[in-house]
Amino acid sequence: MSQEKPIVKFKVFRYDPERDEKPRYETYEVPYYRGMKVLDALIYIHDNYDPTLAFRYSCKIWRCGSCAVMVNGDARPACRAEVEPGKEYVIEPLANLPVVRDLVVDFSKLYKRFTALGPYFVTTKPRGTEPARVPGHKYEDFIKVAGCIECWSCISVCPAVKVAWSEMAGPGLMVALAQSAFNPLNEHDVLPTAFAQGLYCCTTCRKCSEVCPEEIAVPEVVFEKLRAIAVSRGMGPLQGHLVPKELIEKTGKSVARKDTPFLESLETEVFKPNREPIDRVGLFTGCLADYRLQPVAKATLDILLKLGIEVVVPKDQVCCGSPMIRTGVLSVMERLVKQNVAAFERFGVKTIVTQCAGCSLTLKKNFPEFVKKFLGRDMPFKVYHLSEYIVDVLKLKLTGLKEIKMKVTWHDPCHIGRGQGIYKQPRELLTSIPGIQLIEMRKPDQCCGAGGGVRSGKRELSDMIRADKVKMIIETGAEAVVTECPFCVIQIRDALDEAGYKDIKVFYLEDLIRKAME
């Protein structure tokens, strides 16, 4: 006797402007089979339920990019989106683009802008009988961006495009400009165009990379790379980015000091727990925890000690360089890399732990390349975000904590979530506190608008991006927001205050954990 196939429900966006006053959703039941994709389900719906359902597709093997839609709020080619039995799916047209009908959007405005950005390739060299010969290493950057299939998924999820498309051309169009800029045979200078089309509007939230079917690391290989070229040619950074650069050159920190810095307040650099240590780590405080958010640094140190960790806190550690890397100001990096490596190697530590989202990302992802470049060797440390270290390395469960009765919502910083894949660990620590009720907001990992130098360089754009985050927080009815990034803390606190919600508190995760440990 044959077993019936499981049924999967699809809630599909329907809208015909010639007949409908407003959009609606219709739900369809589709028999599931192994290997089924969203495109297969749409074809089934078209063939078995409603032949008027409009959607695009061509190759069915995610090479043409024409079938991209929103699947449960995220953009992706429908032919690549896997269907799982037992789940329900909401299928919508790509966001940030006008709807023609149902799942079909109007690309004409986008393509008009696309063509206006040209020329993309110019050469004045006479065409010879032999093809041009260029060393392979000169194509390394070009190859990283050459795979774009123009599905425009990135355009539909970019927080800057959503609020200021006139100012920010968007990830996809910037990839096209990068292809031109990185082509060693191209003689046309596209950098002024890139600058004018929003080179410094990217928050480096990595949402575009997350949805890209070709896995192009757009923030790193496009925006940060082009920004570095712009700075080398005197076209960047923006005025607001010069302040942290000057501060780093003077003090080694990217922010001005406020009260007594945490590192200066320490009487020693080595802290031992009140029992036999189970591990030994170096604590990287980061600029804001040292100069502005001193209680966060103190809480991090206390938590590690209470867990039985011997903690080394070098007083001569300096900025990790994240604000400079994101804005293309690489001239300061040699000093920062050499000083930080020397500071921690002085104590022989092999593991570095930090509570800062930007610092942990930079030390993990950027420092190995810089250490190789400036010191000629491999990165000498393993780096962990604190939540990752406690949950994944120590494999500890926080027990014996005192109760904190509070309804909270969690904001995923871009540099922790999409940057490092750390989602469950901070939630596990947060919900281990008795009395904490976690209410997830609609999109906890949506960018708050503070990163990539946007808050310091384009404050108005930053404020526009953060408005959505404030709405999501308010919708939850939570008493507080908890997060793990100093820039996010400051950005969200300012946004809530200005929106008239000063009663909603904003906590660093370590603040609550240390309080519960008392």
Coordinates of C-alpha atoms in Angstrom, one line a residue:
M1 CA 0.0 0.0 0.0
S2 CA 1.5 3.3 -1.1
Q3 CA 2.0 6.0 1.5
E4 CA 0.5 9.4 0.9
K5 CA 2.9 12.2 0.2
P6 CA 3.1 14.9 2.9
I7 CA 1.4 18.2 2.1
V8 CA 3.2 21.6 2.2
K9 CA 1.2 24.8 2.5
F10 CA 2.2 27.8 0.4
K11 CA 0.8 31.3 1.2
V12 CA 1.3 33.1 -2.1
F13 CA 1.1 36.9 -2.7
R14 CA -1.5 37.7 -5.3
Y15 CA -2.0 41.1 -7.0
D16 CA -3.3 42.2 -10.4
P17 CA -3.4 46.0 -10.5
E18 CA -5.9 45.9 -13.3
R19 CA -8.4 43.9 -11.2
D20 CA -7.4 44.1 -7.5
E21 CA -7.8 47.1 -5.2
K22 CA -5.1 45.8 -3.0
P23 CA -2.8 42.7 -2.7
R24 CA -4.0 39.5 -1.0
Y25 CA -2.6 36.1 -0.1
E26 CA -3.9 32.8 -1.2
T27 CA -3.0 29.5 0.4
Y28 CA -2.3 26.3 -1.7
E29 CA -1.5 22.8 -0.6
V30 CA 1.2 21.1 -2.6
P31 CA 2.3 17.4 -2.3
Y32 CA 5.9 17.2 -1.2
Y33 CA 8.6 15.1 -2.7
R34 CA 12.3 14.8 -1.9
G35 CA 14.4 17.5 -3.5
M36 CA 11.4 19.8 -4.1
K37 CA 12.2 23.5 -4.6
V38 CA 9.9 26.5 -4.3
L39 CA 9.9 26.8 -8.1
D40 CA 8.5 23.3 -8.4
A41 CA 5.7 24.2 -6.0
L42 CA 4.9 27.4 -8.0
I43 CA 4.7 25.4 -11.2
Y44 CA 2.4 22.9 -9.5
I45 CA 0.2 25.7 -8.2
H46 CA 0.1 27.2 -11.7
D47 CA -0.7 23.8 -13.4
N48 CA -3.2 22.4 -10.9
Y49 CA -4.8 25.4 -9.1
D50 CA -4.6 28.7 -11.0
P51 CA -3.0 29.2 -14.5
T52 CA -3.2 33.0 -14.0
L53 CA -0.5 32.9 -11.3
A54 CA 2.3 35.1 -12.6
F55 CA 6.0 34.4 -11.8
R56 CA 9.3 34.3 -13.7
Y57 CA 11.6 31.4 -14.4
S58 CA 13.8 30.2 -17.2
C59 CA 16.8 27.8 -16.6
K60 CA 15.6 26.1 -13.4
I61 CA 19.2 25.5 -12.3
W62 CA 19.9 28.9 -10.7
R63 CA 22.1 30.3 -13.5
C64 CA 19.8 32.9 -15.0
G65 CA 18.5 34.5 -11.8
S66 CA 15.1 35.2 -13.2
C67 CA 13.0 33.3 -10.7
A68 CA 14.1 35.2 -7.5
V69 CA 11.3 35.8 -5.0
M70 CA 10.9 36.4 -1.3
V71 CA 10.7 33.1 0.6
N72 CA 9.6 33.6 4.2
G73 CA 11.0 37.1 4.2
D74 CA 14.3 36.3 2.5
A75 CA 15.2 36.8 -1.2
R76 CA 16.5 33.8 -3.2
P77 CA 16.1 32.1 -6.6
A78 CA 13.0 30.0 -6.3
C79 CA 14.8 27.1 -8.1
R80 CA 17.3 26.9 -5.3
A81 CA 15.1 27.4 -2.3
E82 CA 14.6 23.9 -0.7
V83 CA 11.2 22.9 0.5
E84 CA 11.0 21.0 3.8
P85 CA 8.0 18.9 4.8
G86 CA 6.1 20.2 7.8
K87 CA 7.0 23.8 7.2
E88 CA 4.7 26.5 5.8
Y89 CA 6.0 29.0 3.2
V90 CA 5.1 32.6 2.4
I91 CA 6.0 33.5 -1.1
E92 CA 6.2 37.2 -2.1
P93 CA 7.7 39.3 -4.9
L94 CA 11.1 40.8 -4.4
A95 CA 11.0 43.8 -2.1
N96 CA 12.0 47.4 -2.9
L97 CA 10.7 47.0 -6.5
P98 CA 7.2 47.8 -7.9
V99 CA 4.9 44.8 -8.5
V100 CA 3.7 44.2 -12.1
R101 CA 1.5 41.2 -11.1
D102 CA 1.7 38.6 -8.4
L103 CA 5.3 37.6 -8.1
V104 CA 6.5 39.5 -11.1
V105 CA 8.3 42.8 -10.3
D106 CA 9.2 45.7 -12.6
F107 CA 13.0 46.0 -13.2
S108 CA 12.8 48.9 -15.6
K109 CA 13.9 51.5 -13.1
L110 CA 16.7 49.3 -11.9
Y111 CA 17.9 48.5 -15.4
K112 CA 17.7 52.2 -16.4
R113 CA 20.0 53.0 -13.6
F114 CA 22.2 50.1 -14.4
T115 CA 22.8 51.3 -18.0
A116 CA 23.3 54.9 -16.8
L117 CA 26.3 53.8 -14.7
G118 CA 28.4 52.8 -17.7
P119 CA 30.6 52.6 -19.6
Y120 CA 31.9 49.5 -17.7
F121 CA 34.8 48.7 -20.0
V122 CA 37.0 50.9 -22.1
T123 CA 40.3 50.2 -23.8
T124 CA 42.3 52.3 -26.2
K125 CA 44.8 49.6 -27.0
P126 CA 44.6 48.5 -30.7
R127 CA 43.2 45.0 -31.2
G128 CA 46.0 42.6 -32.2
T129 CA 45.9 39.2 -33.7
E130 CA 46.8 37.6 -30.3
P131 CA 44.6 37.8 -27.2
A132 CA 45.7 40.0 -24.3
R133 CA 47.9 38.2 -21.9
V134 CA 47.5 39.1 -18.2
P135 CA 49.1 37.3 -15.2
G136 CA 46.4 35.3 -13.4
H137 CA 47.0 37.0 -10.0
K138 CA 45.8 40.3 -11.5
Y139 CA 42.4 38.7 -11.9
E140 CA 42.0 37.5 -8.3
D141 CA 39.7 40.4 -7.2
F142 CA 37.8 40.3 -10.5
I143 CA 37.1 36.6 -10.1
K144 CA 35.6 37.2 -6.6
V145 CA 32.8 39.3 -8.1
A146 CA 32.5 37.9 -11.6
G147 CA 29.9 35.3 -10.7
C148 CA 26.9 37.6 -10.2
I149 CA 23.8 36.3 -12.1
E150 CA 21.8 39.5 -11.6
C151 CA 19.0 37.9 -9.7
W152 CA 18.7 41.2 -7.7
S153 CA 18.0 39.3 -4.4
C154 CA 20.5 41.6 -2.8
I155 CA 18.7 44.7 -3.9
S156 CA 15.5 43.5 -2.2
V157 CA 17.1 42.9 1.2
C158 CA 19.5 45.9 1.5
P159 CA 18.4 48.1 4.4
A160 CA 20.0 51.2 2.7
V161 CA 18.2 50.6 -0.6
K162 CA 14.9 50.2 1.3
V163 CA 15.1 53.8 2.7
A164 CA 17.3 55.6 0.3
W165 CA 17.5 54.0 -3.1
S166 CA 18.2 57.3 -4.8
E167 CA 21.4 57.6 -2.7
M168 CA 22.4 54.0 -2.6
A169 CA 22.5 52.1 -6.0
G170 CA 22.6 48.8 -4.1
P171 CA 24.8 45.8 -3.8
G172 CA 24.1 44.3 -7.2
L173 CA 24.9 47.5 -9.1
M174 CA 28.0 48.1 -7.0
V175 CA 29.1 44.5 -7.9
A176 CA 28.9 45.5 -11.6
L177 CA 31.1 48.6 -10.9
A178 CA 33.5 46.4 -9.0
Q179 CA 33.8 44.0 -11.9
S180 CA 34.7 47.0 -14.0
A181 CA 37.1 48.4 -11.4
F182 CA 38.9 45.0 -10.9
N183 CA 39.2 44.1 -14.6
P184 CA 43.0 44.6 -15.4
L185 CA 42.2 45.3 -19.0
N186 CA 39.7 48.1 -18.3
E187 CA 41.0 51.7 -18.7
H188 CA 37.8 53.4 -17.6
D189 CA 37.8 54.8 -14.0
V190 CA 34.5 53.8 -12.4
L191 CA 35.5 54.9 -8.9
P192 CA 33.9 58.4 -9.1
T193 CA 30.7 56.7 -10.2
A194 CA 30.9 54.2 -7.3
F195 CA 31.5 57.1 -4.9
A196 CA 28.5 59.0 -6.2
Q197 CA 26.3 55.9 -6.2
G198 CA 26.6 55.2 -2.5
L199 CA 30.0 53.7 -1.9
Y200 CA 29.8 54.8 1.8
C201 CA 26.1 54.0 2.3
C202 CA 26.7 50.3 3.0
T203 CA 26.4 49.3 6.7
T204 CA 28.3 46.0 5.9
C205 CA 25.4 44.1 7.4
R206 CA 26.1 41.2 5.1
K207 CA 22.5 40.5 4.3
C208 CA 23.3 40.7 0.6
S209 CA 25.9 38.0 1.0
E210 CA 23.5 35.9 3.0
V211 CA 21.0 35.8 0.1
C212 CA 23.4 35.7 -2.8
P213 CA 23.2 32.4 -4.7
E214 CA 26.8 32.9 -5.8
E215 CA 27.9 33.6 -2.2
I216 CA 29.7 36.8 -3.2
A217 CA 31.0 38.5 -0.1
V218 CA 29.8 41.9 -1.2
P219 CA 30.7 44.0 1.8
E220 CA 34.3 42.7 2.0
V221 CA 35.3 42.2 -1.7
V222 CA 33.2 45.1 -3.1
F223 CA 32.5 47.9 -0.7
E224 CA 35.5 47.6 1.6
K225 CA 37.9 47.0 -1.3
L226 CA 36.6 50.0 -3.3
R227 CA 36.6 52.2 -0.2
A228 CA 40.3 51.3 0.4
I229 CA 41.1 52.2 -3.2
A230 CA 39.1 55.5 -2.8
V231 CA 41.1 56.4 0.3
S232 CA 44.4 55.6 -1.4
R233 CA 43.4 58.1 -4.1
G234 CA 42.3 60.8 -1.8
M235 CA 38.5 60.4 -2.5
G236 CA 37.7 59.0 0.9
P237 CA 36.9 58.5 3.7
L238 CA 34.0 60.8 4.7
Q239 CA 34.6 63.6 7.0
G240 CA 33.0 61.8 9.9
H241 CA 35.5 58.9 9.5
L242 CA 38.5 61.2 10.1
V243 CA 37.7 61.6 13.8
P244 CA 38.3 57.9 14.7
K245 CA 41.4 57.8 12.4
E246 CA 42.9 60.8 14.2
L247 CA 42.0 59.4 17.6
I248 CA 43.6 56.1 16.8
E249 CA 46.8 57.8 15.6
K250 CA 46.9 59.8 18.9
T251 CA 45.7 57.3 21.5
G252 CA 45.3 53.9 19.8
K253 CA 41.6 54.0 20.4
S254 CA 38.8 55.0 18.0
V255 CA 36.7 56.9 20.5
A256 CA 37.4 59.8 22.9
R257 CA 37.9 58.8 26.5
K258 CA 35.0 59.3 28.9
D259 CA 35.7 59.0 32.7
T260 CA 38.6 56.7 33.7
P261 CA 39.3 54.1 31.0
F262 CA 38.8 50.5 32.1
L263 CA 42.3 49.4 31.3
E264 CA 43.8 52.3 33.2
S265 CA 41.7 51.4 36.3
L266 CA 43.3 48.0 36.6
E267 CA 45.9 47.4 39.2
T268 CA 47.2 44.3 37.5
E269 CA 47.1 42.6 34.1
V270 CA 46.6 39.0 35.3
F271 CA 43.5 37.9 37.2
K272 CA 43.2 34.5 38.8
P273 CA 39.9 32.9 39.9
N274 CA 39.3 31.9 43.5
R275 CA 39.8 28.2 42.5
E276 CA 42.0 26.1 40.2
P277 CA 41.7 27.7 36.7
I278 CA 40.1 25.5 34.0
D279 CA 41.5 27.7 31.2
R280 CA 43.6 30.8 30.6
V281 CA 42.5 33.5 28.1
G282 CA 43.4 37.0 27.0
L283 CA 40.5 39.5 27.3
F284 CA 40.3 42.0 24.4
T285 CA 38.1 44.8 25.6
G286 CA 37.6 46.9 22.5
C287 CA 37.6 50.7 22.3
L288 CA 34.1 51.4 23.6
A289 CA 34.2 49.0 26.5
D290 CA 37.5 50.6 27.6
Y291 CA 36.6 54.2 27.1
R292 CA 32.8 54.5 27.2
L293 CA 31.1 51.3 28.4
Q294 CA 33.5 50.4 31.3
P295 CA 30.8 48.4 33.2
V296 CA 30.6 46.0 30.3
A297 CA 34.3 45.3 30.3
K298 CA 34.2 44.8 34.1
A299 CA 31.2 42.5 33.8
T300 CA 33.0 40.4 31.1
L301 CA 36.1 40.1 33.4
D302 CA 33.9 39.1 36.4
I303 CA 32.0 36.5 34.4
L304 CA 35.1 34.8 33.2
L305 CA 36.6 34.7 36.7
K306 CA 33.4 33.3 38.2
L307 CA 33.6 30.6 35.6
G308 CA 37.0 29.6 36.8
I309 CA 39.1 31.2 34.0
E310 CA 42.4 32.9 34.5
V311 CA 42.2 36.2 32.6
V312 CA 45.0 38.2 31.1
V313 CA 44.1 41.9 30.3
P314 CA 47.1 43.6 28.6
K315 CA 47.0 47.3 29.3
D316 CA 48.8 48.1 26.0
Q317 CA 46.1 46.6 23.8
V318 CA 44.7 49.0 21.2
C319 CA 41.9 49.3 18.7
C320 CA 41.3 46.2 16.6
G321 CA 40.9 48.5 13.5
S322 CA 37.4 47.4 12.6
P323 CA 36.1 51.0 12.0
M324 CA 39.1 51.7 9.8
I325 CA 38.8 48.5 7.7
R326 CA 35.1 49.1 7.1
T327 CA 35.8 52.6 5.8
G328 CA 38.9 51.8 3.8
V329 CA 41.4 53.5 6.0
L330 CA 44.1 50.8 6.1
S331 CA 47.1 53.1 6.8
V332 CA 46.8 52.6 10.5
M333 CA 46.5 48.8 10.5
E334 CA 50.2 47.9 10.6
R335 CA 50.6 49.6 13.9
L336 CA 47.4 48.2 15.4
V337 CA 48.2 44.6 14.4
K338 CA 51.8 44.6 15.6
Q339 CA 50.9 46.3 18.9
N340 CA 48.0 44.0 19.7
V341 CA 49.9 40.8 18.8
A342 CA 52.8 41.9 20.9
A343 CA 50.5 42.8 23.8
F344 CA 49.0 39.4 24.1
E345 CA 52.1 37.4 23.1
R346 CA 53.9 39.0 26.0
F347 CA 51.8 36.8 28.3
G348 CA 51.9 33.7 26.2
V349 CA 48.1 33.4 25.8
K350 CA 46.8 31.2 23.0
T351 CA 43.1 32.2 23.2
I352 CA 41.5 35.6 23.0
V353 CA 38.0 36.3 24.2
T354 CA 36.0 39.5 23.6
Q355 CA 32.4 40.6 24.2
C356 CA 32.5 43.0 21.2
A357 CA 30.8 42.0 18.0
G358 CA 33.1 44.1 15.7
C359 CA 36.3 43.1 17.6
S360 CA 35.6 39.4 17.5
L361 CA 34.8 39.5 13.8
T362 CA 37.9 41.6 13.0
L363 CA 40.2 39.5 15.0
K364 CA 38.8 36.3 13.5
K365 CA 38.4 37.3 9.9
N366 CA 40.7 40.2 9.1
F367 CA 43.7 39.8 11.5
P368 CA 45.0 36.5 10.0
E369 CA 45.5 38.2 6.7
F370 CA 47.2 41.3 8.3
V371 CA 49.4 39.2 10.6
K372 CA 50.6 37.3 7.5
K373 CA 51.2 40.6 5.7
F374 CA 52.9 42.6 8.5
L375 CA 54.5 39.9 10.5
G376 CA 55.0 37.2 7.9
R377 CA 53.5 34.4 10.0
D378 CA 50.2 32.8 11.0
M379 CA 47.7 34.3 13.4
P380 CA 49.0 33.2 16.9
F381 CA 45.7 33.2 18.7
K382 CA 42.3 31.5 18.5
V383 CA 39.6 34.1 18.9
Y384 CA 36.1 33.7 20.4
H385 CA 33.2 35.8 21.1
L386 CA 32.3 35.4 24.9
S387 CA 29.0 33.7 24.3
E388 CA 30.7 31.3 21.8
Y389 CA 33.5 30.6 24.2
I390 CA 31.2 29.8 27.1
V391 CA 28.7 27.6 25.2
D392 CA 30.8 26.0 22.5
V393 CA 34.3 25.8 24.0
L394 CA 33.7 25.4 27.7
K395 CA 30.4 23.8 27.1
L396 CA 29.1 25.3 30.4
K397 CA 25.5 25.8 31.4
L398 CA 25.0 28.8 33.7
T399 CA 23.4 27.5 36.8
G400 CA 22.7 29.0 40.3
L401 CA 21.8 32.3 38.9
K402 CA 19.4 34.6 40.7
E403 CA 16.1 35.6 39.2
I404 CA 15.7 38.6 37.1
K405 CA 12.0 39.1 36.2
M406 CA 11.9 40.9 32.8
K407 CA 10.4 40.6 29.4
V408 CA 13.2 41.2 26.9
T409 CA 13.8 41.0 23.2
W410 CA 17.1 40.1 21.5
H411 CA 18.8 42.0 18.7
D412 CA 21.3 40.1 16.6
P413 CA 24.3 42.3 15.7
C414 CA 25.2 41.9 12.1
H415 CA 28.9 41.2 12.9
I416 CA 27.9 38.4 15.3
G417 CA 25.0 36.8 13.4
R418 CA 25.8 36.9 9.7
G419 CA 29.4 37.8 10.4
Q420 CA 30.2 34.8 12.6
G421 CA 27.1 32.6 12.6
I422 CA 26.6 33.1 16.3
Y423 CA 22.8 33.1 17.0
K424 CA 21.9 30.4 19.5
Q425 CA 24.8 30.9 22.0
P426 CA 23.8 34.4 23.3
R427 CA 20.1 33.3 23.5
E428 CA 21.1 30.2 25.5
L429 CA 23.0 32.4 28.0
L430 CA 20.2 34.9 28.2
T431 CA 17.4 32.4 28.7
S432 CA 19.5 30.6 31.4
I433 CA 18.7 33.5 33.7
P434 CA 15.6 32.6 35.8
G435 CA 12.7 35.0 35.2
I436 CA 13.9 36.2 31.8
Q437 CA 11.1 36.0 29.2
L438 CA 12.5 36.2 25.7
I439 CA 10.1 37.7 23.1
E440 CA 11.6 37.4 19.6
M441 CA 11.0 40.5 17.4
R442 CA 9.9 40.2 13.8
K443 CA 13.4 40.3 12.3
P444 CA 15.9 40.1 15.2
D445 CA 18.9 40.1 12.8
Q446 CA 17.8 43.2 10.8
C447 CA 20.6 45.8 10.7
C448 CA 20.2 48.8 13.1
G449 CA 22.0 51.1 10.7
A450 CA 25.1 51.8 12.9
G451 CA 27.8 49.8 11.1
G452 CA 30.1 50.2 8.2
G453 CA 30.8 53.8 9.1
V454 CA 27.3 54.9 8.2
R455 CA 26.4 56.2 11.7
S456 CA 29.6 58.4 11.8
G457 CA 29.7 59.3 8.1
K458 CA 26.0 59.5 7.0
R459 CA 24.0 60.0 10.2
E460 CA 20.7 60.8 8.5
L461 CA 20.8 57.6 6.5
S462 CA 21.7 55.7 9.7
D463 CA 18.7 57.2 11.4
M464 CA 16.4 56.2 8.5
I465 CA 17.6 52.6 8.6
R466 CA 17.2 52.2 12.4
A467 CA 13.5 53.3 12.3
D468 CA 12.4 49.8 11.3
K469 CA 14.3 48.3 14.2
V470 CA 12.6 50.6 16.7
K471 CA 9.2 49.6 15.3
M472 CA 10.0 45.9 15.7
I473 CA 11.2 46.4 19.3
I474 CA 8.1 48.3 20.3
E475 CA 5.8 45.7 18.7
T476 CA 7.2 43.0 21.1
G477 CA 6.0 44.9 24.2
A478 CA 9.3 44.0 25.8
E479 CA 10.7 46.0 28.8
A480 CA 14.2 45.8 27.4
V481 CA 16.4 45.1 24.4
V482 CA 19.5 42.9 24.9
T483 CA 22.4 42.7 22.4
E484 CA 26.1 42.2 22.1
C485 CA 27.5 45.1 20.1
P486 CA 28.5 48.5 21.6
F487 CA 27.5 50.4 18.4
C488 CA 24.1 48.6 18.4
V489 CA 23.6 49.5 22.1
I490 CA 24.3 53.2 21.5
Q491 CA 22.3 53.3 18.2
I492 CA 19.2 51.5 19.7
R493 CA 19.4 53.6 22.9
D494 CA 19.4 56.8 20.9
A495 CA 16.6 55.6 18.6
L496 CA 14.3 54.6 21.5
D497 CA 15.0 57.8 23.4
E498 CA 14.2 60.0 20.3
A499 CA 11.1 58.0 19.6
G500 CA 9.8 58.7 23.1
Y501 CA 10.4 55.2 24.6
K502 CA 13.0 56.0 27.2
D503 CA 11.3 53.5 29.5
I504 CA 12.5 50.6 27.3
K505 CA 16.0 49.7 28.6
V506 CA 18.9 48.6 26.5
F507 CA 21.4 46.0 28.0
Y508 CA 24.6 44.4 27.0
L509 CA 24.2 40.7 27.6
E510 CA 27.1 40.7 30.1
D511 CA 25.3 43.3 32.2
L512 CA 22.4 40.9 32.9
I513 CA 24.6 37.8 33.3
R514 CA 26.8 39.4 35.9
K515 CA 23.8 40.8 37.8
A516 CA 22.3 37.2 37.9
M517 CA 25.7 35.8 39.1
E518 CA 25.8 38.2 42.1

